[in-house]
Coordinates of C-alpha atoms and ligand atoms in Angstrom, one line a residue:
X1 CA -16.9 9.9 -19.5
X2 CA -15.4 11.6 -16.4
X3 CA -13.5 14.4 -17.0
X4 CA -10.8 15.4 -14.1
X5 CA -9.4 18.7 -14.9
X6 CA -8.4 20.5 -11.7
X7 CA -5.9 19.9 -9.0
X8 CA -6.7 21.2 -5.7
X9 CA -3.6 24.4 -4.2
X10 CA -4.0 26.5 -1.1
X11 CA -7.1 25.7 -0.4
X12 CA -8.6 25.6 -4.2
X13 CA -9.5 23.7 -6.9
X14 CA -7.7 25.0 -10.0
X15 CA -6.7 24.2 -13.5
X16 CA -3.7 22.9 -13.9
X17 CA -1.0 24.2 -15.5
X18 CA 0.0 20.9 -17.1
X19 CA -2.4 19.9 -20.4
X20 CA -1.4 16.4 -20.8
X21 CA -4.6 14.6 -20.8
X22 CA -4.7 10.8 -19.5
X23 CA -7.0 8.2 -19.9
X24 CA -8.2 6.0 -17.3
X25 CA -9.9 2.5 -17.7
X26 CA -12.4 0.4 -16.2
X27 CA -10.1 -2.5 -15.9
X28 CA -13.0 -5.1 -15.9
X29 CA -14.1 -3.9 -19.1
X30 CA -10.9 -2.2 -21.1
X31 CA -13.1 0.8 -21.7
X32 CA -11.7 4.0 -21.2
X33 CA -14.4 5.8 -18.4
X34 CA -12.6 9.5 -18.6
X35 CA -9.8 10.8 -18.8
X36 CA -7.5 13.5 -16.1
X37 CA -5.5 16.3 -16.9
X38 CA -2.2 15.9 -15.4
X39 CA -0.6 18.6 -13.4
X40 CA 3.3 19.0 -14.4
X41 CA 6.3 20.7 -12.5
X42 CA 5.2 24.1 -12.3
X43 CA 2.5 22.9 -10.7
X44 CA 4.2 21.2 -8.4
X45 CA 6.4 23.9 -7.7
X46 CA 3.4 26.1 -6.8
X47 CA 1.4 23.5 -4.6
X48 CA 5.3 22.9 -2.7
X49 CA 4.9 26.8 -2.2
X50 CA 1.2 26.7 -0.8
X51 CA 2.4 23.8 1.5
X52 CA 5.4 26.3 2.6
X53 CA 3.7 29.5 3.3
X54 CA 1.2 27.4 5.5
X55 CA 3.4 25.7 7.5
X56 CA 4.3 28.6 10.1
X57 CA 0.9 28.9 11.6
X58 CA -0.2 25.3 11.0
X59 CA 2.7 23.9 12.7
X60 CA 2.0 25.6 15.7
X61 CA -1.5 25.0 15.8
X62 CA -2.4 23.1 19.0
X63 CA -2.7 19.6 19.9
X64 CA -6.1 19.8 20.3
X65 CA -7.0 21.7 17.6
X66 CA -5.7 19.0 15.0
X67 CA -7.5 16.7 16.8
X68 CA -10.7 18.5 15.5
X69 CA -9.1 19.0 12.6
X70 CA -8.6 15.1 11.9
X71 CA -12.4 14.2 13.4
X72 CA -13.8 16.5 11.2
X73 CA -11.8 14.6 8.0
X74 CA -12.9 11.6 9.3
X75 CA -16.4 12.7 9.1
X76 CA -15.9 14.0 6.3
X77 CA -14.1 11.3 4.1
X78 CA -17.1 8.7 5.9
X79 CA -19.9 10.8 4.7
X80 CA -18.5 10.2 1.1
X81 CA -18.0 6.4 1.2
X82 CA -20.6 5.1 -1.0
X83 CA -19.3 7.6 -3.6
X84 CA -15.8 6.3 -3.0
X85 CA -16.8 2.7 -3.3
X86 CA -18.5 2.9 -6.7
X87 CA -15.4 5.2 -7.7
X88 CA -12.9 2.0 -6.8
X89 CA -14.9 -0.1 -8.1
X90 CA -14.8 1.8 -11.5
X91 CA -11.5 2.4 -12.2
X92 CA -9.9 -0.4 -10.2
X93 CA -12.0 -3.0 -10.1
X94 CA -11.6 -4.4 -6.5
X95 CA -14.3 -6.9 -5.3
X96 CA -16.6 -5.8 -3.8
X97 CA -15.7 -6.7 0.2
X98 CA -12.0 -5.7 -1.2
X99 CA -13.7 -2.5 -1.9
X100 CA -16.0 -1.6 0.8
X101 CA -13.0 -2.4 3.1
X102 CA -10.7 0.0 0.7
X103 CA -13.3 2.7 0.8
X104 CA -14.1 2.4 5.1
X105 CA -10.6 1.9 5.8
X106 CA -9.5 5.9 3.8
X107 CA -11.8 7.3 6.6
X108 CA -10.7 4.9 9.8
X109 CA -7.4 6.3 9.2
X110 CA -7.9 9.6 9.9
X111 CA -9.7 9.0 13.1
X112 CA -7.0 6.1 14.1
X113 CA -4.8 9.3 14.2
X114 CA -6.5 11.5 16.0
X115 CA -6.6 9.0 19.0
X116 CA -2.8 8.4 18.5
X117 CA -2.3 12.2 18.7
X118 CA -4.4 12.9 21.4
X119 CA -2.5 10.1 23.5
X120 CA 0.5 11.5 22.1
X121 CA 3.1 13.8 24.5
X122 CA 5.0 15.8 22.5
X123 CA 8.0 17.4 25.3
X124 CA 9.6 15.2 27.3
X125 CA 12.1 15.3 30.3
X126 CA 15.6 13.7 29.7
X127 CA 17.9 14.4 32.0
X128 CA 18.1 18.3 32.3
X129 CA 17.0 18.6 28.8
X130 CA 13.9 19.5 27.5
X131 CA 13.1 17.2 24.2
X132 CA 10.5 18.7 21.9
X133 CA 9.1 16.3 19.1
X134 CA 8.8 19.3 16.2
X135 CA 7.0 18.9 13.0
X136 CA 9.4 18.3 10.0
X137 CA 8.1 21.2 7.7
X138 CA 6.8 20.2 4.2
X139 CA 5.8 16.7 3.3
X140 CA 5.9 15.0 0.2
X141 CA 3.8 12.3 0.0
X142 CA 3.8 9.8 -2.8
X143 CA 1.0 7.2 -3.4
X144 CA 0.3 3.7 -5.6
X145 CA -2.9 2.7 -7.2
X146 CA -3.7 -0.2 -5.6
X147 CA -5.0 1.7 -2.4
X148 CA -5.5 5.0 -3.0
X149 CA -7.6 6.6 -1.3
X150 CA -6.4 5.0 2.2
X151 CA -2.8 6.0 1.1
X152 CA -3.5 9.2 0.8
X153 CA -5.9 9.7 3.7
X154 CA -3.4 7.3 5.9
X155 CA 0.0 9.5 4.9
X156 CA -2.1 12.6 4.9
X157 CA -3.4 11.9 8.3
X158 CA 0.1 11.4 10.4
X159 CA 1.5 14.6 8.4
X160 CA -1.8 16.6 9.8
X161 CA -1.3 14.9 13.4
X162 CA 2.4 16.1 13.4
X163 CA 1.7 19.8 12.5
X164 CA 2.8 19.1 8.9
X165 CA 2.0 20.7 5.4
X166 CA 1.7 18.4 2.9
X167 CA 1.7 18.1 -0.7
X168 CA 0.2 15.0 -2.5
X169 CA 0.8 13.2 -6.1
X170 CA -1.4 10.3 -5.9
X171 CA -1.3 7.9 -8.5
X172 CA -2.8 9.5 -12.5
X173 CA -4.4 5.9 -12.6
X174 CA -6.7 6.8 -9.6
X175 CA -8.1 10.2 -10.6
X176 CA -11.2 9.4 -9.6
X177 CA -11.1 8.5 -6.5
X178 CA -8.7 11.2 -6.0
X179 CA -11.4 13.7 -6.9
X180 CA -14.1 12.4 -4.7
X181 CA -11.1 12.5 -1.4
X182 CA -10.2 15.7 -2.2
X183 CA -13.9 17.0 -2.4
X184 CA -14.6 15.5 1.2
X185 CA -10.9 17.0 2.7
X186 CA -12.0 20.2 1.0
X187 CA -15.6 20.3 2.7
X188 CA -13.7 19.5 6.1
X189 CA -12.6 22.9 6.0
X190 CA -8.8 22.0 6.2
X191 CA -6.8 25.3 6.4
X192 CA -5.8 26.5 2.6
X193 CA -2.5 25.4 1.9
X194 CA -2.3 22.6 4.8
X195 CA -2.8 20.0 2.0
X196 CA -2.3 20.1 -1.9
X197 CA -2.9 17.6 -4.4
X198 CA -0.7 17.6 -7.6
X199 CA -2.2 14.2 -10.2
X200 CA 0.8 14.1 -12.2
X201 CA 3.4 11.7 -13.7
X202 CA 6.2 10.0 -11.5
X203 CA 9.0 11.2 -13.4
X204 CA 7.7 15.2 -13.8
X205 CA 5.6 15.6 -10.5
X206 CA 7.2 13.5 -8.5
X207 CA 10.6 13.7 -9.2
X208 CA 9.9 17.8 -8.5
X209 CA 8.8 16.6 -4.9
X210 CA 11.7 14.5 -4.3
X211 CA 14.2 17.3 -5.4
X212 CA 12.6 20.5 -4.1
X213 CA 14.9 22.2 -1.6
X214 CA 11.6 23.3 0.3
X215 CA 10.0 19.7 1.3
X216 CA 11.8 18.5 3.7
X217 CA 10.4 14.8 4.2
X218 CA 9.0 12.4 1.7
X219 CA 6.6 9.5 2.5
X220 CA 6.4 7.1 -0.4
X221 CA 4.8 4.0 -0.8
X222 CA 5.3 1.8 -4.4
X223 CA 7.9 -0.2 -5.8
X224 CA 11.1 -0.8 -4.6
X225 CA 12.9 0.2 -8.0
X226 CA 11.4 3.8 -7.8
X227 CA 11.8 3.8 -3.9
X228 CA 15.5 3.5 -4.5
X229 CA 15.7 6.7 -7.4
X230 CA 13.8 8.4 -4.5
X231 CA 16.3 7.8 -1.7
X232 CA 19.2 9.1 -4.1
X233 CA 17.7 12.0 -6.1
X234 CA 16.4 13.1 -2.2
X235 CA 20.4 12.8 -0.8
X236 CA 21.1 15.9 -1.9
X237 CA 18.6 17.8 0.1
X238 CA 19.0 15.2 2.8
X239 CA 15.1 14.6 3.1
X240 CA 13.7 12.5 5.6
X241 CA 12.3 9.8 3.9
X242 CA 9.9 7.1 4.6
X243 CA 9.9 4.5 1.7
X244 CA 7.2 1.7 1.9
X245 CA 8.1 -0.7 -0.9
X246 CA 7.5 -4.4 -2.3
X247 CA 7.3 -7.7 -0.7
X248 CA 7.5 -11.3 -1.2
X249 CA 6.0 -12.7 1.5
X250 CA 6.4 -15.7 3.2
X251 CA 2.9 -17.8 4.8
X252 CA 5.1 -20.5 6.7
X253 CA 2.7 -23.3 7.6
X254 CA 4.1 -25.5 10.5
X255 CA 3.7 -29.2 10.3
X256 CA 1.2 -29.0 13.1
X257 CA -1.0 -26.6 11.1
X258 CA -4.8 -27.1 11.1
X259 CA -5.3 -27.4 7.1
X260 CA -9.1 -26.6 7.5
X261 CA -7.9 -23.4 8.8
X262 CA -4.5 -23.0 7.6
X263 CA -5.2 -23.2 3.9
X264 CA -7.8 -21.1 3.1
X265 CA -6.1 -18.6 5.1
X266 CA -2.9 -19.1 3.2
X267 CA -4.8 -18.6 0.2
X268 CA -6.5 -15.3 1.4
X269 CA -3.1 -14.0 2.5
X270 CA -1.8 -15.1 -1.3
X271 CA -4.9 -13.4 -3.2
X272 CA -6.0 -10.5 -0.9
X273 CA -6.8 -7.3 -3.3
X274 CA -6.6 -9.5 -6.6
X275 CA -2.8 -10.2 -5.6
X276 CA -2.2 -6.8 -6.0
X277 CA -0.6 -6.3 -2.6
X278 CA 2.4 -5.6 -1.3
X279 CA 2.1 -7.5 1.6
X280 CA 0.4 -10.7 -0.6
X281 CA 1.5 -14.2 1.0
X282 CA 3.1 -15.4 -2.4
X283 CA 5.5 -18.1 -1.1
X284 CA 3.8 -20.5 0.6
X285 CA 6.0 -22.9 2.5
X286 CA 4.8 -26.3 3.5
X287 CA 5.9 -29.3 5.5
X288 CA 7.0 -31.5 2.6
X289 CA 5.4 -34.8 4.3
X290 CA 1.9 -32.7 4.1
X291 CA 2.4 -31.8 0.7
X292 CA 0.2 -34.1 -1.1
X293 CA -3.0 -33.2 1.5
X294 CA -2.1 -29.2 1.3
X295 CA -2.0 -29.8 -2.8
X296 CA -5.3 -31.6 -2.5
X297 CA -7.0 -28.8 -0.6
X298 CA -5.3 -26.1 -2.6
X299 CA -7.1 -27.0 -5.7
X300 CA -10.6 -27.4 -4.0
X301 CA -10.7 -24.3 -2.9
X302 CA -9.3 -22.3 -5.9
X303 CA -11.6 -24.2 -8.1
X304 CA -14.1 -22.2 -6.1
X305 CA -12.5 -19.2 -6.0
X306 CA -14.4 -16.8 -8.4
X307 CA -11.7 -14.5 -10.6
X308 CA -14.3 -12.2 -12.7
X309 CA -16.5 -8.8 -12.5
X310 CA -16.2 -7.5 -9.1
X311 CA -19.3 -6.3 -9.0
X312 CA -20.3 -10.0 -8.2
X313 CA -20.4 -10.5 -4.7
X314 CA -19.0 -14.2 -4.9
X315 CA -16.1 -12.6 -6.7
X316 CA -12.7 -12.5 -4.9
X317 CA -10.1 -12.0 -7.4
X318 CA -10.9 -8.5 -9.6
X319 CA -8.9 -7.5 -12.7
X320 CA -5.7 -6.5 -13.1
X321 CA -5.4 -2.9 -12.6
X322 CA -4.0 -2.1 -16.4
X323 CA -3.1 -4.2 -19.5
X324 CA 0.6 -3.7 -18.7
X325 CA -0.1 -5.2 -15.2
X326 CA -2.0 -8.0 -16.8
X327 CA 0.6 -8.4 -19.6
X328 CA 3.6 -8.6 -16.7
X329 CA 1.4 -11.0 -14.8
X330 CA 1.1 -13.2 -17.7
X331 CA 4.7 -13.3 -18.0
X332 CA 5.1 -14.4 -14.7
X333 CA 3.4 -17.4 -15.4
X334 CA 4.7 -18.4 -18.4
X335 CA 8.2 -18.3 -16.7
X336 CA 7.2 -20.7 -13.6
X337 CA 6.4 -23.1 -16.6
X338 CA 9.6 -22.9 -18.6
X339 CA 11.7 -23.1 -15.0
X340 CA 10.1 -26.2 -14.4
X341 CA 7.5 -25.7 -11.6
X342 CA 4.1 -27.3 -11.5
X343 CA 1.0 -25.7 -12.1
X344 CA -1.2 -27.1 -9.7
X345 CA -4.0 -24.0 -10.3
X346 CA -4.8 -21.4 -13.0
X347 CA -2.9 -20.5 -15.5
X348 CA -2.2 -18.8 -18.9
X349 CA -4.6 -16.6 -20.2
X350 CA -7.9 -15.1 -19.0
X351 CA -10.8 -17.5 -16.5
X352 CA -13.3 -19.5 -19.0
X353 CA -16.1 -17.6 -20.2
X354 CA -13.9 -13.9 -19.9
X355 CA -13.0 -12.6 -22.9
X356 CA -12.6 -8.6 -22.3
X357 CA -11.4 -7.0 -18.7
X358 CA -7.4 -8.1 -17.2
X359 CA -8.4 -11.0 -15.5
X360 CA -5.9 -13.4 -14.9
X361 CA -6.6 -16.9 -13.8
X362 CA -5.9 -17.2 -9.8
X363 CA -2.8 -19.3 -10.1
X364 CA -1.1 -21.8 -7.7
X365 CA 2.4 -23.6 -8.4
X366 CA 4.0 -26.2 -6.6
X367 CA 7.6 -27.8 -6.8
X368 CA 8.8 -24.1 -6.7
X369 CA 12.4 -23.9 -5.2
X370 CA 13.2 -20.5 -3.6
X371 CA 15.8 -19.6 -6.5
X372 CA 13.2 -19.4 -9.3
X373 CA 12.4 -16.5 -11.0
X374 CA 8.2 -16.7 -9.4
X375 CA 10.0 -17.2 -5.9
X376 CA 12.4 -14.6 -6.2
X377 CA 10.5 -11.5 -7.8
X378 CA 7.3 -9.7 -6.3
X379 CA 4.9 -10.6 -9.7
X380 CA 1.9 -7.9 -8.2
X381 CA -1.0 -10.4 -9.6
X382 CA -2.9 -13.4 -7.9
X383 CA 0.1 -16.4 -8.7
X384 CA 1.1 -18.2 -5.8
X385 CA 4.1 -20.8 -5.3
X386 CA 4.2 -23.1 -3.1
X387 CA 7.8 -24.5 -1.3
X388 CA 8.3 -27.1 0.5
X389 CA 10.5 -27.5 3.8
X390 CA 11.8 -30.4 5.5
X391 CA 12.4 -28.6 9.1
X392 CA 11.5 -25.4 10.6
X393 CA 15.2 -24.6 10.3
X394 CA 14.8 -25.3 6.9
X395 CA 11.5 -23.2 6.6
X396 CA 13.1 -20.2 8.6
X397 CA 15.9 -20.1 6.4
X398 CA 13.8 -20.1 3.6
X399 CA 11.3 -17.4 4.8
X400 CA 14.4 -14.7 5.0
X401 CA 16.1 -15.9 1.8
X402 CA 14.7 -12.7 0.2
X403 CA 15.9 -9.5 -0.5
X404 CA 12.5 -8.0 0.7
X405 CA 11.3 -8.3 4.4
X406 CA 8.0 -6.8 4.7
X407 CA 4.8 -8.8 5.6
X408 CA 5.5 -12.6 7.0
X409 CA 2.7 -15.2 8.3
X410 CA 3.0 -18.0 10.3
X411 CA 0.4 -20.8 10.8
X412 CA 0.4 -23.5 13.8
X413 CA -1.8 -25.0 16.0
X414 CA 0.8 -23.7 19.1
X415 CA 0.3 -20.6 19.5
X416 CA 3.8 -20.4 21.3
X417 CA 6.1 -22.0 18.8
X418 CA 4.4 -20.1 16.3
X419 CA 5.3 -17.2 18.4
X420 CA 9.1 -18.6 18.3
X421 CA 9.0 -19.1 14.9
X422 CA 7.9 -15.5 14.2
X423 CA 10.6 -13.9 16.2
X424 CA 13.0 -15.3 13.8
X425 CA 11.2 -14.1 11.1
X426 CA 13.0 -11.1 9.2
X427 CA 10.3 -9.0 8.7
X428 CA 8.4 -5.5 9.4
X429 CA 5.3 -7.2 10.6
X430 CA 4.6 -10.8 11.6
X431 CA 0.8 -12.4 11.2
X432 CA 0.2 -15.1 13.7
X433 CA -2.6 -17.0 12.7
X434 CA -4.7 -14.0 11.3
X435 CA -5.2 -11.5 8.5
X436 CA -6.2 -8.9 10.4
X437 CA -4.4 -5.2 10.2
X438 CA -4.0 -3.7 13.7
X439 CA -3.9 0.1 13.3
X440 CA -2.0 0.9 16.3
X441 CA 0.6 -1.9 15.6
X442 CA 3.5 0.1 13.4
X443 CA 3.8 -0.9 9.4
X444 CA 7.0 -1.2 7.1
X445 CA 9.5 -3.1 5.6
X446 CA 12.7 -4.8 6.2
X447 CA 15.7 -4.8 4.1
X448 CA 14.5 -3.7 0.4
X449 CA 10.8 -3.5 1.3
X450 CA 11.6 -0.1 2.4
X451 CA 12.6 2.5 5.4
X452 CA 10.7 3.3 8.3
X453 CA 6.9 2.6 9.7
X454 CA 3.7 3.7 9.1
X455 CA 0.8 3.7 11.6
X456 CA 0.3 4.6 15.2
X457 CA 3.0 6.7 17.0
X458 CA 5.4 5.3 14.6
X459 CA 3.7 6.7 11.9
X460 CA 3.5 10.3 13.5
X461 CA 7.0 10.1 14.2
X462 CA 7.8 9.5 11.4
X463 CA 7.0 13.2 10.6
X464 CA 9.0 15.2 13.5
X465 CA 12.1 16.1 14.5
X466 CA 13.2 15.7 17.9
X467 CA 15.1 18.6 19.3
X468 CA 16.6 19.3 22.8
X469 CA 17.1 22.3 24.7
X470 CA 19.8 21.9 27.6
X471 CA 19.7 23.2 31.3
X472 CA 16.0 24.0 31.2
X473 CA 15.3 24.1 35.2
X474 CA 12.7 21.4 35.8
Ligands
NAD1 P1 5.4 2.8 -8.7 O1 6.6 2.8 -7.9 O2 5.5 2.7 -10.2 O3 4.6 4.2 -8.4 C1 4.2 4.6 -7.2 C2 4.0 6.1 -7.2 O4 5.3 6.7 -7.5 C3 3.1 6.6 -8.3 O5 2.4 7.7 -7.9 C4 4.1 7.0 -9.4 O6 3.5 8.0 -10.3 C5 5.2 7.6 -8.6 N1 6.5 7.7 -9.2 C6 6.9 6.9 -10.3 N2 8.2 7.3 -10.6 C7 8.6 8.3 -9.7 C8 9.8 9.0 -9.5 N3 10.8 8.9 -10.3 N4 9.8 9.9 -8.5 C9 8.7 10.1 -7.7 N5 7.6 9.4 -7.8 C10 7.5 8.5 -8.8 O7 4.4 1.7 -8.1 P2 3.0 1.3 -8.6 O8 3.1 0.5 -9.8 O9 2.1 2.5 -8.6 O10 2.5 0.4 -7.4 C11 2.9 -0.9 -7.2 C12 4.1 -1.1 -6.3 O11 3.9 -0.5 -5.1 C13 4.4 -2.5 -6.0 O12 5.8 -2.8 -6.2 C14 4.0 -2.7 -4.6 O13 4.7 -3.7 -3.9 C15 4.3 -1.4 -4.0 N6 3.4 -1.2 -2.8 C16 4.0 -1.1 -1.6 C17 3.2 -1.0 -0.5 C18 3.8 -0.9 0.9 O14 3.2 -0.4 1.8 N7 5.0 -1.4 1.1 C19 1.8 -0.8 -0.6 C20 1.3 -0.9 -1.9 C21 2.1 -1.0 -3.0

């Protein structure tokens, strides 16, 4: 048992003032592995205050010397990787490439921006004005559990870069790895106050954040329900907010698609980090002459897809992160049966020979028509649908007939038309023909998948102000 009793202000590790104690489970065993005490307003309060008497000196601190600052994170967070792995694999229950990926990708993003801010040229010329990019003062930032570490080291990171003080409420189901980030920023000898981290609930910690008078921009990343209660509740102090929310992505696969290529990447895309992504390929949309041969492959390749303990290397689809994730996932897939799609993978209940630990069975319908419920609503769990199309007009309109607009793939064997299909695509990022992330290329959501980006120099701007001063003599 792991016992998590301190939050980290100006520069400290303290005892929180909040007593509520929370337990947190291995999800591929139901057993509870420790338990963290959870910070409450007045915490919050003080951590926003640390974060405020910082900011003067920090903010003026020089370019180059946050570009120390973030190298020496970076080395920081790396030297602590192995420690970070075990810790998602224990309390989150991410396969293990998922996980090693997770627990490299909370250092790369520090170092990805130091390079952006050392590129980055903060006073510009415009006409006979001098614009200044500013740092926006206090930051809230506002994490998920199904990437926590890199959420908090990626938000963390542009805040830093832009000459921000931050404070942090991660989510209470990732303590642990919480603990172990924290340790490494603390060892990187970050100036007290610069960043705070306040493990509390949503509705106490969080909602403090989002109301304070003193923070004056909030980067959030999580659902699109609590996204919207932040966007109001943060009108009043007309905080700069960045909201990174849910998806519902759409992996359109042209009718000149390679299928040896095209479907297991589809499938990837569908079941990447158990399913428990926001930018998860869950509506797959296929030439309906092709169907048949796409089915076919489908169910060859998910018959040898491994759902189990993620410490199993062949493993690829971990446990849900919580029974109530499990339970809604489970839901999910009772209602694509009683609307009448066809279950061409998976299933109810948990994969044969499991009988303990959230694992659902990674599931794949067909005959799904873009109004049902499995179409329609972003189920966070490894179920897939599959739509069919009988024109790329047909599959265009379909792609953007959601109210989310975050992630979008497109498949072809033409690069160009895939290319032309993409720009017509309404979403924050487009994947031609790949998975990969590209850190430099700017991250966020359309329509109700949220507000603003994340990454590169959109990222950093996405924590200053610009300001001109007029008639400054060139
Ligand atoms: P969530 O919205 O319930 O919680 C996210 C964070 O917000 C947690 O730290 C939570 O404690 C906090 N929170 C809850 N209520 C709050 C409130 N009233 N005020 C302030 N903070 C509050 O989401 P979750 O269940 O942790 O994560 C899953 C969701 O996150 C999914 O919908 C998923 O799509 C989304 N997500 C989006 C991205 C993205 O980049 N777009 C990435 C990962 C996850």
């Amino acid at each position: 048992m792991q016992i998590i009793d301190k939050i980290y202000i100006d520069g400290a590790f303290v005892t929180p003032h909040g007593d509520e104690m929370f337990d947190l489970f291995n999800p591929a065993t139901e057993q509870v592995i420790g338990q963290v005490r959870l910070a409450d307003a007045q915490d919050a309060r003080d951590a926003i205050a640390a974060a405020k008497r910082a900011f003067p000196a920090f903010s003026r601190t020089s370019q180059r010397a946050r570009v120390e600052l973030l190298k020496r994170m970076h080395a920081a967070v790396l030297a602590k990787e192995d420690e970070l792995y075990e810790a998602i694999t224990e309390e989150y229950g991410a396969p293990v490439s998922r996980g090693r990926w997770m627990a490299r990708h909370a250092s790369n993003v520090l170092i990805d921006a130091a390079n952006v801010l050392e590129a980055y040229t903060f006073k510009r010329r415009v006409g006979g004005a001098e614009v200044v990019m500013q740092p926006m003062g206090v930051a809230g930032l506002i994490t998920p559990w199904n990437s926590d570490a890199g959420f908090i080291c990626g938000k963390l990171a542009a805040a830093v870069a832009a000459g921000c003080t931050a404070v942090i409420k991660p989510s209470e189901m990732s303590a642990m790895q919480t603990r172990i980030v924290t340790e490494a920023l603390h060892a990187a000898d970050v100036p007290p106050g610069v960043f705070n981290i306040v493990t509390g609930r949503g509705d106490v910690v969080g909602t403090e954040i989002t109301t304070h008078p003193d923070v004056n921009k909030v980067s959030f990343t999580g659902s699109t329900a609590v996204g919207k209660t932040i966007l109001r509740v943060a009108a009043d102090t007309l905080k700069r907010v960045t909201l990174e929310l849910g998806g519902k992505s759409p992996v359109v696969v042209l009718d000149d698609a390679d299928f040896d290529q095209a479907v297991p990447l589809a499938l990837d895309a569908g079941f990447m980090n158990s399913g428990q992504a926001c930018i998860a390929g869950t509506r797959i949309l296929v030439p309906q002459h092709r169907l048949a041969e796409f089915e076919a492959r489908v169910r060859d390749i998910v018959a040898r897809t491994q759902a189990g303990d993620p410490r199993d290397p062949q493993t690829t689809v971990g446990p849900m992160v919580s029974q109530k994730q499990w339970e809604r996932v489970q839901r999910y897939i009772r209602i694509g049966i009683d609307e009448g799609a066809r279950l061409i993978a998976g299933g109810e209940g948990r994969p044969e020979g499991l009988d303990a630990g959230w694992f659902v069975r990674p599931t794949v319908f067909s005959d799904v028509t873009n109004d049902m419920t499995i179409a329609r609503e972003e189920i966070f769990g490894p179920v897939l649908s599959i739509i069919t199309y009988r024109d790329e007009e047909e599959a265009i309109a379909i792609a953007n007939d959601t109210r989310y607009g975050l992630q979008a793939y497109v498949l072809s064997a033409d690069v160009r038309r895939a290319h032309a299909v993409a720009s017509r695509i309404e979403a924050g990022r487009v994947l031609v023909n790949t998975l990969a992330h590209d850190p430099a290329a700017p991250f966020g959501g359309l329509k109700q998948s949220g507000i603003g980006r994340e990454y590169g120099v959109y990222g950093l701007e996405a924590f200053l102000e610009t300001k001109a001063v007029l008639n400054v003599p060139a």
